[in-house]
C-alpha positions as MATLAB code, in Angstrom:
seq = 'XXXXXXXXXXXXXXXXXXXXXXXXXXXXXXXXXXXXXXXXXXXXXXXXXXXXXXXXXXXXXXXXXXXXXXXXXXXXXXXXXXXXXXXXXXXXXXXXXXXXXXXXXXXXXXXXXXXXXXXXXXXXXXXXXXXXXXXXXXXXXXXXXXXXXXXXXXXXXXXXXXXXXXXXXXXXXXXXXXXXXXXXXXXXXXXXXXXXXXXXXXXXXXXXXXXXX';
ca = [
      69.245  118.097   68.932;
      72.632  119.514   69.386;
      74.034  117.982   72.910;
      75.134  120.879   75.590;
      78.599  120.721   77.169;
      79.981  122.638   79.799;
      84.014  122.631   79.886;
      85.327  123.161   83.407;
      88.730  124.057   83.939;
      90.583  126.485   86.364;
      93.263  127.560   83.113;
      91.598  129.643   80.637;
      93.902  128.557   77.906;
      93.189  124.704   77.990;
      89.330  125.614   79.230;
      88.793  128.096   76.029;
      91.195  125.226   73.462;
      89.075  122.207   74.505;
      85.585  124.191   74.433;
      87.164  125.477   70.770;
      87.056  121.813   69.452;
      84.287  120.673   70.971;
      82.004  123.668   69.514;
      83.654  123.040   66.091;
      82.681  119.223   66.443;
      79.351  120.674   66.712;
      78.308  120.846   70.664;
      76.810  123.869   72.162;
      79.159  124.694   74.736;
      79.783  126.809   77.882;
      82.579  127.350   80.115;
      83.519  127.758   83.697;
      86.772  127.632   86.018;
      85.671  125.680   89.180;
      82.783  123.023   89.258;
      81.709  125.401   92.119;
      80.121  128.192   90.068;
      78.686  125.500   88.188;
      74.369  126.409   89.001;
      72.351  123.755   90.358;
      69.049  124.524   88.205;
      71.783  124.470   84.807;
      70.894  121.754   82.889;
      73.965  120.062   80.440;
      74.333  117.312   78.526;
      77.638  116.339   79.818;
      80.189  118.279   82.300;
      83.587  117.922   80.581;
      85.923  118.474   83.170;
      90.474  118.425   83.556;
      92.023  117.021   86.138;
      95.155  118.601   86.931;
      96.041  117.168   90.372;
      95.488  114.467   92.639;
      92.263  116.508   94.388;
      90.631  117.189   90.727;
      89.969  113.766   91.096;
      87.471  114.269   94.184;
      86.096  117.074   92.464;
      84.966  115.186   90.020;
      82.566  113.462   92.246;
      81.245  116.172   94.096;
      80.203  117.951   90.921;
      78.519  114.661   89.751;
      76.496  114.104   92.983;
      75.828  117.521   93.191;
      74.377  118.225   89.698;
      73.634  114.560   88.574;
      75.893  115.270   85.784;
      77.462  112.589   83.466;
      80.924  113.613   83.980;
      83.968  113.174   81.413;
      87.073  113.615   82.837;
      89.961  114.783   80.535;
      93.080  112.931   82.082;
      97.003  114.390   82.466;
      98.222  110.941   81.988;
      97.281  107.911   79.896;
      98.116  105.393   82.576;
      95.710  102.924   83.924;
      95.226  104.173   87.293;
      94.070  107.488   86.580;
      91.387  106.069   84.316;
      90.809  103.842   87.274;
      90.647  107.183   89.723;
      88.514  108.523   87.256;
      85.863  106.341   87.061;
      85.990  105.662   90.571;
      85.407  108.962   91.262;
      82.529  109.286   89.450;
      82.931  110.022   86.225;
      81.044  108.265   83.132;
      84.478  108.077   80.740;
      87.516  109.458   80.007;
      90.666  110.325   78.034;
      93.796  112.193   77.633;
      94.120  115.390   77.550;
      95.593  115.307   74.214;
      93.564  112.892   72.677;
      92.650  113.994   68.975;
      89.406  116.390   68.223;
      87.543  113.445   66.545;
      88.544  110.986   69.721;
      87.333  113.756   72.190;
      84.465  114.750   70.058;
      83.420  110.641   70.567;
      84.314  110.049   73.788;
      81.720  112.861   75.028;
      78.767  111.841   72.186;
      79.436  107.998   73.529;
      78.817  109.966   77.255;
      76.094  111.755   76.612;
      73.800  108.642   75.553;
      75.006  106.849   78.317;
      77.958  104.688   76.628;
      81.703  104.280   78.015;
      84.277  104.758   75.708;
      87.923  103.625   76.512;
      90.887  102.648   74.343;
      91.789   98.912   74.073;
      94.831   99.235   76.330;
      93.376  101.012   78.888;
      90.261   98.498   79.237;
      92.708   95.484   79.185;
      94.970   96.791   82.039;
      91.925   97.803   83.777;
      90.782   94.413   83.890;
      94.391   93.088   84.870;
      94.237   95.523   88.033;
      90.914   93.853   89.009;
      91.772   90.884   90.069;
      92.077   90.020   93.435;
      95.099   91.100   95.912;
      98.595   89.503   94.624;
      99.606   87.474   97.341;
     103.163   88.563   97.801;
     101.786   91.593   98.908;
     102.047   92.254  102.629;
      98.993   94.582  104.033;
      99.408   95.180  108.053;
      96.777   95.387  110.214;
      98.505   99.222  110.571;
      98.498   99.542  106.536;
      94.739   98.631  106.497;
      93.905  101.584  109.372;
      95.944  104.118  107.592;
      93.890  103.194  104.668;
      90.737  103.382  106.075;
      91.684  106.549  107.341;
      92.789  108.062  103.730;
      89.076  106.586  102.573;
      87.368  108.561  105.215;
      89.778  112.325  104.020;
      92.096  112.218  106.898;
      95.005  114.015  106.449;
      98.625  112.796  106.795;
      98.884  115.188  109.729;
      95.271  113.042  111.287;
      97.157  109.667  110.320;
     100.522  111.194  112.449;
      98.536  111.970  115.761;
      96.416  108.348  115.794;
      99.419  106.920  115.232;
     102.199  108.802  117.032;
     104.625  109.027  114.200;
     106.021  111.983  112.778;
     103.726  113.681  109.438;
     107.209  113.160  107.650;
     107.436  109.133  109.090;
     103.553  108.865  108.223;
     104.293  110.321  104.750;
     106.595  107.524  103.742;
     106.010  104.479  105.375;
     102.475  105.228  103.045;
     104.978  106.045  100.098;
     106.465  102.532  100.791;
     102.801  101.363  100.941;
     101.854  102.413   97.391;
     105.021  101.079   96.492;
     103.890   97.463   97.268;
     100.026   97.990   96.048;
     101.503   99.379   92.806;
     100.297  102.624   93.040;
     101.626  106.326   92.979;
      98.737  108.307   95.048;
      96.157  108.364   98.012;
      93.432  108.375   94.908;
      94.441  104.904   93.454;
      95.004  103.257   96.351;
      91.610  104.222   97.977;
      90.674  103.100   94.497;
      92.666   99.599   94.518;
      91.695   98.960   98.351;
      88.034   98.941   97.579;
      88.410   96.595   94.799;
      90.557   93.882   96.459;
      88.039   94.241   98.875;
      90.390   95.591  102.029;
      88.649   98.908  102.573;
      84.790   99.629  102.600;
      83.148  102.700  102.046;
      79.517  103.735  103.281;
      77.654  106.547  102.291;
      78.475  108.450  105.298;
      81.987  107.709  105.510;
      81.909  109.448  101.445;
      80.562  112.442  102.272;
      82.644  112.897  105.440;
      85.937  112.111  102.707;
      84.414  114.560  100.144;
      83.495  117.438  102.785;
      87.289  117.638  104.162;
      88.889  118.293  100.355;
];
């Protein structure tokens, strides 16, 4: 049975050139811009989705806990952290955006039967980046709430008023923070808190983070 994929993505170009070589790899495919006009009652084999920016990434798990969707995100970057982001948030696999037809064309058949696929590199620096905290690194009892805070969707603006600083001070003393962790974005620290272990997420504190993007 040929497997159905829908192909999300706000740019029609990139939507309509990745739905293009999935259909000639031989999916049935259909297309949207926003994971919003996606219907609940459509059924799909796999929701193929690109992340373009930092939110994309939350988006990614609303549309998979709103349809029950196995989710491949197509990634802007090949570093580590935004497969980690990925995943994370939700999704089954993923890959680069650029990633050859026949990789792509993998990727989502490995997705759809319930199967990661990731290259080498990626998998071995994911593993690196799951070990525990390094222990030069310096969290404050400040640095913990402020991450906390990010889990839960509070804004930089939110962080400045519990806090008293400035937005602008707020924005980079947590600059300087993802400095230290090793990260570039709210997304993978969230991401690298929860796996050292220094911020916990419940189920109501997720959907109270998803409902403010």
């Amino acid at each position: 049975m040929t497997a159905k994929v829908l192909v999300v993505d706000p740019v029609a170009t990139t939507r309509e050139g990745v739905a293009l070589i999935l259909e000639r790899c031989g999916f049935q495919v259909d297309r949207l811009d926003s994971p919003d006009a996606y219907p609940t009652e459509q059924h799909t084999d796999a929701v193929v989705v690109n992340v373009h920016t930092e939110d994309d990434f939350t988006g990614v798990r609303a549309l998979r806990d709103r349809h029950d969707s196995v989710v491949v995100a197509l990634l802007r970057s090949s570093e580590a952290g935004d497969y980690r982001a990925a995943l994370t948030a939700g999704a089954r696999t993923a890959c680069a955006w650029d990633t050859s037809p026949r990789d792509l064309a993998m990727v989502v058949t490995a997705a759809v039967v319930g199967q990661t696929v990731l290259p080498t590199a990626i998998v071995e620096q994911l593993v690196g980046l799951m070990q525990d905290a390094p222990p030069e690194l310096t969290v404050s009892a400040e640095d913990l709430r402020w991450l906390q805070l990010l889990a839960r969707g509070g804004s930089v603006t939110e962080l400045s008023t519990v806090v008293g600083y400035s937005p602008r001070e707020v924005f980079r003393r947590l600059r300087q923070l993802y400095q230290r962790m090793g990260v570039s974005n709210r997304q993978q620290a969230i991401a690298l808190a929860g796996i050292w272990g220094l911020v916990h997420l419940t189920a109501a504190d997720e959907r109270r983070r998803l409902s403010r993007v």
